[in-house]
Amino acid sequence: MRFIARFLGFLFATGAIVFVGGALAVGGLIYIYSKDLPDYTQLKNYEPPVMTRVHAGDGSILAEYSHERRLFLPSNAIPNQVKQAFISAEDKNFYSHHGIDPEGMARAAMVLIQGSKHMQGASTITQQVAKNFLLTNERSFDRKIKEALLSMRIEQTYSKERILELYLNEIYLGLGNYGIAAAALNYFDKSVHELTLAETAYLAGLPKGPNNYNPWRNREAAIARRNYVIERMVENGYVSRADGDAAKAEPLNVNPRALSPNSIAAGYFAEEVRRELNDRYGDKKLYEGGLSVRATLDPKMQMMARKALADGLIRFDEAHGFRGPVKQIDIGSDWGQALAQVPALGDVAPWRLAVVLDVNDMSARIGLQPPREKSGETSRVRETGTITADGARFLRKRFRQAFAPGDVIYVEPLEGKPGQYRLRQIPEISGALVAMDPYTGRVFAMAGGFSFDQSSFNRATQALRQPGSSFKPFVYSAALDNGYTPSSIILDEPIEIVQSNGEVWRPENFESGNYGPHTLRYGIEHSKNLMTVRLARDVGMPLIAEYARRFGVYDDMATYLPMALGAGETTLMRMVTAYSMLANGGKRIKPTLIDRIQDRWGHTIYRHDERQCLGCEAPKFEADSEPKLVDNAEQVLDPLTAYQITSIMEGVIQRGTGVSIREVGKHLAGKTGTTNDAKDLWFVGFSPDLAVGVYLGYDKPRSMGDSAQAALYAAPIFRDFMKMALANKPDTPFRVPPGIKLISVDAKSGMRSTGAGSIMEAFKPGTSPSDSYGGGAPAAAHGPGTDQQIGSGTGGLY
């Protein structure tokens, strides 16, 4: 007995020593690894990188910008079914353990020993949070110890719901998606609240290995993993057996969210917004700050703008004939695979790339580029069609002379003729169109070229081009503000200007003849250069330069006479903004593509509309004290002058160089602009509530041909756009400001008249015309002669 007692005492002492030693060892290990643990308290204020989303004016998504595609959802906004699915897949005992799960570790070891294919991970959700937020992915014993220690401290500091919130927003779920909200949108085009049980289970199975469960490349494995998660949810009591079996029987209906037509049509607009956000807030906040941006874009008007511009560019391009195929490919084996490798523009639908398979004198048989499947693989279906003479009217030669088998071309389906296609080609010429609210500067539509995929260079905002005669309204506005009237007489005769270098500049009208005295109105309606030069010389170029600065056409315009004919360089956006100030009665506006920007928490950090709303904060509505908007915008032009120049530019469309626009059938005003050698073609104009500008030209400036005029190519684009944009709008006359007197005058002489050829002219108080020459408004008739002008410039703008 004594021996046994001694032996038991020895064992107890030894056990105690071992226990104490082990405890000291563990304690020492914990102490050593705890010294350099990351600061887990930073999770309290953690703000995950969240994508910035840009919404069009109707609320639809226009663009998303991110390094990691993520939308943050607070825990209380995540459905219980989503939480239960991820807990079942990743951490059955999440709500009961304290950071590490001994049962899970034992179960994972047993499963591994048994060789099961469905291995349950030993790491808890808390451990994954510790690893993803505070550690690296390094596979080492040291990292696992730190991970366990951090997990226990995180559990002591944060609630289970906060830990789960961090996990579900941070976890990578494949295809560039981070977090459950982004994954729901981009796998199923749904919010998390719309997900079915089967869809939720599929997403919950992805953290284990997103690439292993790709819904297209590894479809069977993806379904098996989904069904495994459903089974775990049934076993854990989250889902009934009947619901689980029904979910497992469903197909894997992955339906990636496609780009909306708005996104495809508005590439230039979206990129301009991106640039502004980057300039304003920097790269990090743009791609990680979770900004919510409400843009000014009107999606319907954007589609109209894109169509009108594209049609106009194609009209010019096809008038110059077919230039040849995109490239040549070998069609000896599988022409579909060879054609699929040729890069196609993604924003020119319904155009498609095709390859010529056979050709004769009158037609060509073509094979169409196979579409891409959702998985990214090329379709195995091969489509063929035919191009006949009806679909190639701009070819100008026989098919056999123009094409050879293997030629890659663009085609478009012929409406109403299945299997037949129209020959197309990407225009060499480019251009832009901008549509703007003239009262707020909000840009409704912007097309910066034929195809954003082809070139992201935005001709609306980045291309510096000569405006030509579209600048003349600002010359004439300066004159009307300083003593002239629409009926003032100006001589249209040849003039010579001696420049500072001794050379003589002899400006010319586009159309010769019909010289003599004409009204100021006639000078704009028919875009007379000689009248404009005389008027600019009389008013003074320094004053005209000041008006150009006021309207934002130029920041610092040179004071040479050729500048009065639009010889400087500006952008389409500046010109449309300037014309908007003519349309709105002479008030300064700032163009904008953004209405409002909110941060990730919904706080407004930018608003374009700077008007004050008096009474908007009233506790209740009173019938006699409704809120009032106070507009403190600077007046850059007399409202009476603004109406006079608007009325004159109405005449441009009714009787002048923009007469083709008259068929729109609405009150419109505007001005053509064609520069020297027809390198730039413009039309800028407006209705009472919509300002629009169009520009055409080669990116590397060169002549568009002897016959090219703004009236033939730019004005029709403006016409086509306005037909669509104003189709359902009433025909509203331009607003006549108080003080304007409308008097019937003879269109040719500017004198009072009620007979044939009379028009209603707008006059300021005290400037009414007399019944004969010599009275009323000042006449500015200048005869031929030689005038001195300092500076140099280019002539021949019209």
mmCIF file of C-alpha atoms in Angstrom, residues 362-684:
data_model
loop_
_atom_site.group_PDB
_atom_site.id
_atom_site.type_symbol
_atom_site.label_atom_id
_atom_site.label_comp_id
_atom_site.label_asym_id
_atom_site.label_seq_id
_atom_site.Cartn_x
_atom_site.Cartn_y
_atom_site.Cartn_z
ATOM 1 C CA MET A 362 -23.013 40.856 -108.518
ATOM 2 C CA SER A 363 -22.865 39.430 -104.990
ATOM 3 C CA ALA A 364 -20.727 37.952 -102.236
ATOM 4 C CA ARG A 365 -21.388 35.099 -99.824
ATOM 5 C CA ILE A 366 -20.187 35.896 -96.319
ATOM 6 C CA GLY A 367 -19.603 34.129 -92.999
ATOM 7 C CA LEU A 368 -20.482 36.056 -89.840
ATOM 8 C CA GLN A 369 -18.207 36.303 -86.812
ATOM 9 C CA PRO A 370 -19.411 33.758 -84.201
ATOM 10 C CA PRO A 371 -20.772 35.378 -81.031
ATOM 11 C CA ARG A 372 -19.244 34.820 -77.602
ATOM 12 C CA GLU A 373 -21.030 32.556 -75.160
ATOM 13 C CA LYS A 374 -21.557 33.667 -71.535
ATOM 14 C CA SER A 375 -18.592 31.522 -70.588
ATOM 15 C CA GLY A 376 -16.375 33.556 -72.912
ATOM 16 C CA GLU A 377 -15.986 30.680 -75.360
ATOM 17 C CA THR A 378 -16.621 31.174 -79.084
ATOM 18 C CA SER A 379 -19.898 29.725 -80.336
ATOM 19 C CA ARG A 380 -19.566 26.693 -82.610
ATOM 20 C CA VAL A 381 -22.552 27.831 -84.697
ATOM 21 C CA ARG A 382 -21.593 29.134 -88.150
ATOM 22 C CA GLU A 383 -23.871 31.733 -89.783
ATOM 23 C CA THR A 384 -23.662 32.739 -93.435
ATOM 24 C CA GLY A 385 -25.400 35.361 -95.548
ATOM 25 C CA THR A 386 -25.257 37.332 -98.779
ATOM 26 C CA ILE A 387 -24.437 40.871 -99.865
ATOM 27 C CA THR A 388 -26.140 41.955 -103.103
ATOM 28 C CA ALA A 389 -26.153 45.224 -105.012
ATOM 29 C CA ASP A 390 -28.964 46.529 -102.764
ATOM 30 C CA GLY A 391 -26.652 46.274 -99.789
ATOM 31 C CA ALA A 392 -23.559 47.791 -101.399
ATOM 32 C CA ARG A 393 -24.695 50.930 -103.200
ATOM 33 C CA PHE A 394 -21.548 52.882 -102.297
ATOM 34 C CA LEU A 395 -19.237 50.183 -103.689
ATOM 35 C CA ARG A 396 -18.855 51.871 -107.122
ATOM 36 C CA LYS A 397 -17.362 48.746 -108.737
ATOM 37 C CA ARG A 398 -18.214 45.116 -109.366
ATOM 38 C CA PHE A 399 -18.011 42.761 -106.382
ATOM 39 C CA ARG A 400 -15.231 40.690 -107.918
ATOM 40 C CA GLN A 401 -13.116 43.843 -108.297
ATOM 41 C CA ALA A 402 -13.755 44.980 -104.716
ATOM 42 C CA PHE A 403 -13.556 41.702 -102.779
ATOM 43 C CA ALA A 404 -11.563 38.491 -102.567
ATOM 44 C CA PRO A 405 -12.224 35.412 -100.429
ATOM 45 C CA GLY A 406 -10.780 35.971 -96.952
ATOM 46 C CA ASP A 407 -11.555 39.719 -96.876
ATOM 47 C CA VAL A 408 -12.888 40.778 -93.457
ATOM 48 C CA ILE A 409 -15.571 43.474 -93.591
ATOM 49 C CA TYR A 410 -18.335 44.964 -91.459
ATOM 50 C CA VAL A 411 -21.940 44.195 -92.376
ATOM 51 C CA GLU A 412 -25.402 45.028 -91.047
ATOM 52 C CA PRO A 413 -28.604 42.982 -91.466
ATOM 53 C CA LEU A 414 -30.909 44.298 -94.197
ATOM 54 C CA GLU A 415 -34.264 45.003 -92.617
ATOM 55 C CA GLY A 416 -37.017 42.775 -93.917
ATOM 56 C CA LYS A 417 -34.624 40.577 -95.905
ATOM 57 C CA PRO A 418 -33.481 37.572 -93.837
ATOM 58 C CA GLY A 419 -30.027 36.332 -94.757
ATOM 59 C CA GLN A 420 -29.113 39.519 -96.631
ATOM 60 C CA TYR A 421 -26.669 42.090 -95.343
ATOM 61 C CA ARG A 422 -25.565 45.647 -96.051
ATOM 62 C CA LEU A 423 -21.879 46.439 -96.518
ATOM 63 C CA ARG A 424 -20.534 48.852 -93.881
ATOM 64 C CA GLN A 425 -17.200 50.484 -93.067
ATOM 65 C CA ILE A 426 -15.874 52.440 -90.090
ATOM 66 C CA PRO A 427 -15.825 56.126 -91.152
ATOM 67 C CA GLU A 428 -12.459 57.825 -91.498
ATOM 68 C CA ILE A 429 -13.994 61.140 -90.589
ATOM 69 C CA SER A 430 -14.995 61.790 -87.001
ATOM 70 C CA GLY A 431 -16.957 64.331 -85.027
ATOM 71 C CA ALA A 432 -19.055 64.948 -81.943
ATOM 72 C CA LEU A 433 -22.492 65.980 -80.721
ATOM 73 C CA VAL A 434 -23.475 67.594 -77.414
ATOM 74 C CA ALA A 435 -27.011 68.279 -76.149
ATOM 75 C CA MET A 436 -27.418 70.570 -73.147
ATOM 76 C CA ASP A 437 -30.057 72.234 -70.978
ATOM 77 C CA PRO A 438 -29.399 75.928 -71.764
ATOM 78 C CA TYR A 439 -30.635 77.048 -68.349
ATOM 79 C CA THR A 440 -28.589 74.778 -66.103
ATOM 80 C CA GLY A 441 -25.685 73.551 -68.235
ATOM 81 C CA ARG A 442 -26.724 69.918 -67.616
ATOM 82 C CA VAL A 443 -25.448 67.773 -70.477
ATOM 83 C CA PHE A 444 -28.217 65.423 -71.616
ATOM 84 C CA ALA A 445 -26.199 63.619 -74.278
ATOM 85 C CA MET A 446 -22.632 63.476 -75.550
ATOM 86 C CA ALA A 447 -21.263 61.521 -78.494
ATOM 87 C CA GLY A 448 -17.523 62.116 -78.752
ATOM 88 C CA GLY A 449 -16.913 60.101 -81.909
ATOM 89 C CA PHE A 450 -18.179 57.191 -83.965
ATOM 90 C CA SER A 451 -16.993 54.458 -81.582
ATOM 91 C CA PHE A 452 -15.575 54.685 -78.071
ATOM 92 C CA ASP A 453 -14.125 51.190 -78.511
ATOM 93 C CA GLN A 454 -12.200 52.449 -81.532
ATOM 94 C CA SER A 455 -10.917 55.629 -79.855
ATOM 95 C CA SER A 456 -11.546 57.080 -76.393
ATOM 96 C CA PHE A 457 -10.443 60.534 -77.581
ATOM 97 C CA ASN A 458 -13.478 62.746 -76.929
ATOM 98 C CA ARG A 459 -13.981 65.207 -79.789
ATOM 99 C CA ALA A 460 -16.622 67.047 -77.758
ATOM 100 C CA THR A 461 -14.266 68.087 -74.960
ATOM 101 C CA GLN A 462 -10.702 67.358 -76.060
ATOM 102 C CA ALA A 463 -10.550 68.320 -79.738
ATOM 103 C CA LEU A 464 -9.433 71.927 -80.290
ATOM 104 C CA ARG A 465 -10.846 73.030 -83.654
ATOM 105 C CA GLN A 466 -11.628 76.257 -85.485
ATOM 106 C CA PRO A 467 -15.323 77.153 -85.123
ATOM 107 C CA GLY A 468 -15.427 79.145 -88.361
ATOM 108 C CA SER A 469 -18.626 81.091 -88.924
ATOM 109 C CA SER A 470 -20.313 79.534 -85.902
ATOM 110 C CA PHE A 471 -18.333 82.160 -83.944
ATOM 111 C CA LYS A 472 -19.998 85.060 -85.810
ATOM 112 C CA PRO A 473 -23.041 85.372 -83.482
ATOM 113 C CA PHE A 474 -20.701 86.628 -80.759
ATOM 114 C CA VAL A 475 -19.252 89.273 -83.090
ATOM 115 C CA TYR A 476 -22.751 90.412 -83.971
ATOM 116 C CA SER A 477 -23.850 90.263 -80.305
ATOM 117 C CA ALA A 478 -21.083 92.692 -79.440
ATOM 118 C CA ALA A 479 -22.329 94.994 -82.196
ATOM 119 C CA LEU A 480 -25.988 94.749 -81.086
ATOM 120 C CA ASP A 481 -24.899 95.542 -77.530
ATOM 121 C CA ASN A 482 -23.080 98.647 -78.763
ATOM 122 C CA GLY A 483 -25.393 100.663 -80.982
ATOM 123 C CA TYR A 484 -26.230 98.412 -83.922
ATOM 124 C CA THR A 485 -29.656 96.965 -84.691
ATOM 125 C CA PRO A 486 -30.664 93.978 -86.816
ATOM 126 C CA SER A 487 -31.564 96.483 -89.569
ATOM 127 C CA SER A 488 -28.238 98.337 -89.529
ATOM 128 C CA ILE A 489 -26.688 98.416 -92.995
ATOM 129 C CA ILE A 490 -23.214 96.987 -93.612
ATOM 130 C CA LEU A 491 -21.432 96.966 -96.961
ATOM 131 C CA ASP A 492 -20.621 93.598 -98.476
ATOM 132 C CA GLU A 493 -17.688 94.453 -100.757
ATOM 133 C CA PRO A 494 -14.075 93.207 -101.132
ATOM 134 C CA ILE A 495 -11.681 94.527 -98.498
ATOM 135 C CA GLU A 496 -7.915 94.371 -98.049
ATOM 136 C CA ILE A 497 -6.163 94.231 -94.681
ATOM 137 C CA VAL A 498 -2.431 94.909 -94.425
ATOM 138 C CA GLN A 499 -1.011 92.645 -91.723
ATOM 139 C CA SER A 500 1.911 93.378 -89.410
ATOM 140 C CA ASN A 501 4.266 91.336 -91.601
ATOM 141 C CA GLY A 502 3.381 93.477 -94.603
ATOM 142 C CA GLU A 503 1.286 90.826 -96.303
ATOM 143 C CA VAL A 504 -2.183 91.738 -97.525
ATOM 144 C CA TRP A 505 -5.113 89.671 -96.286
ATOM 145 C CA ARG A 506 -8.092 89.563 -98.645
ATOM 146 C CA PRO A 507 -10.971 87.748 -96.974
ATOM 147 C CA GLU A 508 -13.604 86.263 -99.238
ATOM 148 C CA ASN A 509 -17.201 85.164 -98.985
ATOM 149 C CA PHE A 510 -17.936 81.508 -99.595
ATOM 150 C CA GLU A 511 -20.303 82.513 -102.394
ATOM 151 C CA SER A 512 -19.131 85.324 -104.648
ATOM 152 C CA GLY A 513 -21.404 87.990 -106.082
ATOM 153 C CA ASN A 514 -24.432 89.732 -104.594
ATOM 154 C CA TYR A 515 -22.189 92.478 -103.224
ATOM 155 C CA GLY A 516 -23.620 95.726 -101.897
ATOM 156 C CA PRO A 517 -25.291 97.020 -98.743
ATOM 157 C CA HIS A 518 -27.152 94.506 -96.598
ATOM 158 C CA THR A 519 -28.722 94.397 -93.163
ATOM 159 C CA LEU A 520 -26.841 93.023 -90.205
ATOM 160 C CA ARG A 521 -29.393 90.180 -90.117
ATOM 161 C CA TYR A 522 -28.525 89.245 -93.703
ATOM 162 C CA GLY A 523 -24.842 89.034 -92.767
ATOM 163 C CA ILE A 524 -25.496 86.197 -90.296
ATOM 164 C CA GLU A 525 -28.270 84.450 -92.197
ATOM 165 C CA HIS A 526 -26.028 84.102 -95.255
ATOM 166 C CA SER A 527 -22.729 83.997 -93.341
ATOM 167 C CA LYS A 528 -21.048 86.909 -95.128
ATOM 168 C CA ASN A 529 -17.358 87.127 -94.252
ATOM 169 C CA LEU A 530 -16.778 90.564 -95.754
ATOM 170 C CA MET A 531 -19.622 92.094 -93.750
ATOM 171 C CA THR A 532 -18.329 90.413 -90.584
ATOM 172 C CA VAL A 533 -14.793 91.733 -91.051
ATOM 173 C CA ARG A 534 -16.091 95.296 -91.566
ATOM 174 C CA LEU A 535 -18.334 94.989 -88.530
ATOM 175 C CA ALA A 536 -15.493 93.615 -86.383
ATOM 176 C CA ARG A 537 -13.182 96.412 -87.491
ATOM 177 C CA ASP A 538 -15.793 99.002 -86.546
ATOM 178 C CA VAL A 539 -16.738 97.460 -83.179
ATOM 179 C CA GLY A 540 -13.121 96.730 -82.342
ATOM 180 C CA MET A 541 -11.415 93.382 -81.853
ATOM 181 C CA PRO A 542 -10.550 94.018 -78.163
ATOM 182 C CA LEU A 543 -14.274 94.280 -77.403
ATOM 183 C CA ILE A 544 -15.031 91.133 -79.414
ATOM 184 C CA ALA A 545 -12.253 89.318 -77.551
ATOM 185 C CA GLU A 546 -13.907 90.362 -74.278
ATOM 186 C CA TYR A 547 -17.232 88.897 -75.445
ATOM 187 C CA ALA A 548 -15.499 85.671 -76.455
ATOM 188 C CA ARG A 549 -14.048 85.459 -72.932
ATOM 189 C CA ARG A 550 -17.391 86.221 -71.285
ATOM 190 C CA PHE A 551 -19.073 83.422 -73.178
ATOM 191 C CA GLY A 552 -16.189 81.031 -72.571
ATOM 192 C CA VAL A 553 -15.433 80.427 -76.257
ATOM 193 C CA TYR A 554 -11.793 81.406 -75.695
ATOM 194 C CA ASP A 555 -9.912 82.196 -72.500
ATOM 195 C CA ASP A 556 -7.649 84.759 -74.153
ATOM 196 C CA MET A 557 -8.481 85.503 -77.772
ATOM 197 C CA ALA A 558 -5.952 87.248 -79.983
ATOM 198 C CA THR A 559 -7.260 90.550 -81.372
ATOM 199 C CA TYR A 560 -6.570 89.897 -85.057
ATOM 200 C CA LEU A 561 -9.404 90.472 -87.504
ATOM 201 C CA PRO A 562 -9.294 86.864 -88.841
ATOM 202 C CA MET A 563 -10.352 85.764 -85.352
ATOM 203 C CA ALA A 564 -13.739 87.383 -86.033
ATOM 204 C CA LEU A 565 -14.242 84.655 -88.654
ATOM 205 C CA GLY A 566 -13.554 81.858 -86.193
ATOM 206 C CA ALA A 567 -9.839 81.362 -86.855
ATOM 207 C CA GLY A 568 -9.076 80.476 -83.224
ATOM 208 C CA GLU A 569 -9.392 77.031 -81.646
ATOM 209 C CA THR A 570 -12.028 75.936 -79.169
ATOM 210 C CA THR A 571 -14.071 72.860 -78.261
ATOM 211 C CA LEU A 572 -17.601 71.805 -79.091
ATOM 212 C CA MET A 573 -18.500 71.790 -75.394
ATOM 213 C CA ARG A 574 -17.441 75.431 -75.077
ATOM 214 C CA MET A 575 -19.434 76.414 -78.140
ATOM 215 C CA VAL A 576 -22.620 74.687 -76.977
ATOM 216 C CA THR A 577 -22.224 76.321 -73.557
ATOM 217 C CA ALA A 578 -21.799 79.725 -75.198
ATOM 218 C CA TYR A 579 -24.872 79.264 -77.400
ATOM 219 C CA SER A 580 -26.806 78.179 -74.300
ATOM 220 C CA MET A 581 -26.155 81.621 -72.841
ATOM 221 C CA LEU A 582 -27.715 83.166 -75.942
ATOM 222 C CA ALA A 583 -30.712 80.856 -75.557
ATOM 223 C CA ASN A 584 -31.278 81.522 -71.840
ATOM 224 C CA GLY A 585 -31.316 85.308 -72.081
ATOM 225 C CA GLY A 586 -27.625 85.984 -71.535
ATOM 226 C CA LYS A 587 -26.981 84.298 -68.154
ATOM 227 C CA ARG A 588 -23.726 82.519 -67.402
ATOM 228 C CA ILE A 589 -23.926 78.758 -66.925
ATOM 229 C CA LYS A 590 -21.376 76.085 -66.123
ATOM 230 C CA PRO A 591 -21.608 72.885 -68.147
ATOM 231 C CA THR A 592 -21.811 69.716 -66.092
ATOM 232 C CA LEU A 593 -22.173 65.970 -66.545
ATOM 233 C CA ILE A 594 -22.820 65.446 -62.823
ATOM 234 C CA ASP A 595 -25.839 66.557 -60.806
ATOM 235 C CA ARG A 596 -24.827 65.194 -57.419
ATOM 236 C CA ILE A 597 -22.202 63.047 -55.692
ATOM 237 C CA GLN A 598 -22.777 61.157 -52.446
ATOM 238 C CA ASP A 599 -20.211 59.347 -50.338
ATOM 239 C CA ARG A 600 -20.576 55.723 -49.232
ATOM 240 C CA TRP A 601 -22.753 56.808 -46.297
ATOM 241 C CA GLY A 602 -25.201 58.763 -48.457
ATOM 242 C CA HIS A 603 -23.954 62.238 -47.558
ATOM 243 C CA THR A 604 -24.011 64.718 -50.443
ATOM 244 C CA ILE A 605 -20.487 65.987 -51.064
ATOM 245 C CA TYR A 606 -21.124 67.801 -54.363
ATOM 246 C CA ARG A 607 -24.158 69.404 -55.980
ATOM 247 C CA HIS A 608 -24.065 71.262 -59.294
ATOM 248 C CA ASP A 609 -27.188 73.360 -58.733
ATOM 249 C CA GLU A 610 -26.022 76.342 -56.682
ATOM 250 C CA ARG A 611 -29.353 78.153 -56.652
ATOM 251 C CA GLN A 612 -30.790 79.063 -53.265
ATOM 252 C CA CYS A 613 -34.234 77.793 -52.347
ATOM 253 C CA LEU A 614 -35.921 80.277 -50.050
ATOM 254 C CA GLY A 615 -38.607 78.643 -47.972
ATOM 255 C CA CYS A 616 -37.612 75.043 -48.722
ATOM 256 C CA GLU A 617 -36.787 74.461 -45.048
ATOM 257 C CA ALA A 618 -40.167 75.731 -43.809
ATOM 258 C CA PRO A 619 -41.840 73.333 -41.342
ATOM 259 C CA LYS A 620 -45.089 73.396 -43.315
ATOM 260 C CA PHE A 621 -46.485 74.756 -46.575
ATOM 261 C CA GLU A 622 -48.272 78.079 -46.525
ATOM 262 C CA ALA A 623 -50.456 78.973 -49.519
ATOM 263 C CA ASP A 624 -49.117 82.536 -49.742
ATOM 264 C CA SER A 625 -45.438 81.742 -49.182
ATOM 265 C CA GLU A 626 -44.368 79.040 -51.614
ATOM 266 C CA PRO A 627 -40.621 78.329 -51.905
ATOM 267 C CA LYS A 628 -38.651 80.446 -54.348
ATOM 268 C CA LEU A 629 -35.483 79.633 -56.274
ATOM 269 C CA VAL A 630 -32.956 82.461 -56.307
ATOM 270 C CA ASP A 631 -30.626 82.429 -59.308
ATOM 271 C CA ASN A 632 -27.556 84.608 -58.792
ATOM 272 C CA ALA A 633 -25.964 83.709 -62.147
ATOM 273 C CA GLU A 634 -23.976 86.499 -63.781
ATOM 274 C CA GLN A 635 -25.630 88.327 -66.683
ATOM 275 C CA VAL A 636 -23.056 88.202 -69.508
ATOM 276 C CA LEU A 637 -25.299 89.730 -72.203
ATOM 277 C CA ASP A 638 -28.250 92.098 -72.279
ATOM 278 C CA PRO A 639 -31.406 89.903 -72.454
ATOM 279 C CA LEU A 640 -32.712 92.129 -75.240
ATOM 280 C CA THR A 641 -29.539 91.548 -77.259
ATOM 281 C CA ALA A 642 -29.784 87.821 -76.593
ATOM 282 C CA TYR A 643 -33.270 87.756 -78.054
ATOM 283 C CA GLN A 644 -32.221 89.826 -81.078
ATOM 284 C CA ILE A 645 -29.377 87.458 -81.975
ATOM 285 C CA THR A 646 -31.681 84.476 -81.367
ATOM 286 C CA SER A 647 -34.270 85.961 -83.727
ATOM 287 C CA ILE A 648 -31.573 86.523 -86.354
ATOM 288 C CA MET A 649 -30.379 82.932 -86.023
ATOM 289 C CA GLU A 650 -33.966 81.754 -86.502
ATOM 290 C CA GLY A 651 -33.580 83.384 -89.895
ATOM 291 C CA VAL A 652 -30.488 81.226 -90.574
ATOM 292 C CA ILE A 653 -32.835 78.225 -90.541
ATOM 293 C CA GLN A 654 -35.773 79.902 -92.246
ATOM 294 C CA ARG A 655 -33.898 81.610 -95.091
ATOM 295 C CA GLY A 656 -30.154 81.090 -94.719
ATOM 296 C CA THR A 657 -27.414 78.463 -94.597
ATOM 297 C CA GLY A 658 -29.363 76.177 -92.244
ATOM 298 C CA VAL A 659 -32.514 75.972 -94.342
ATOM 299 C CA SER A 660 -32.398 72.149 -94.428
ATOM 300 C CA ILE A 661 -33.296 72.190 -90.704
ATOM 301 C CA ARG A 662 -36.610 73.898 -91.412
ATOM 302 C CA GLU A 663 -38.267 70.509 -91.946
ATOM 303 C CA VAL A 664 -38.064 69.828 -88.193
ATOM 304 C CA GLY A 665 -41.116 72.082 -88.013
ATOM 305 C CA LYS A 666 -40.250 73.695 -84.670
ATOM 306 C CA HIS A 667 -38.901 77.067 -83.563
ATOM 307 C CA LEU A 668 -35.128 76.661 -83.833
ATOM 308 C CA ALA A 669 -32.146 79.001 -84.070
ATOM 309 C CA GLY A 670 -28.551 78.288 -84.985
ATOM 310 C CA LYS A 671 -25.534 78.913 -87.147
ATOM 311 C CA THR A 672 -23.382 76.947 -89.573
ATOM 312 C CA GLY A 673 -19.603 77.029 -89.490
ATOM 313 C CA THR A 674 -17.230 75.915 -92.243
ATOM 314 C CA THR A 675 -13.528 76.682 -91.893
ATOM 315 C CA ASN A 676 -10.808 77.344 -94.420
ATOM 316 C CA ASP A 677 -10.404 74.410 -96.868
ATOM 317 C CA ALA A 678 -13.406 72.751 -95.180
ATOM 318 C CA LYS A 679 -11.273 71.208 -92.431
ATOM 319 C CA ASP A 680 -14.023 71.683 -89.837
ATOM 320 C CA LEU A 681 -17.812 71.630 -90.267
ATOM 321 C CA TRP A 682 -20.100 72.907 -87.509
ATOM 322 C CA PHE A 683 -23.695 73.551 -86.653
ATOM 323 C CA VAL A 684 -24.614 74.909 -83.236
#
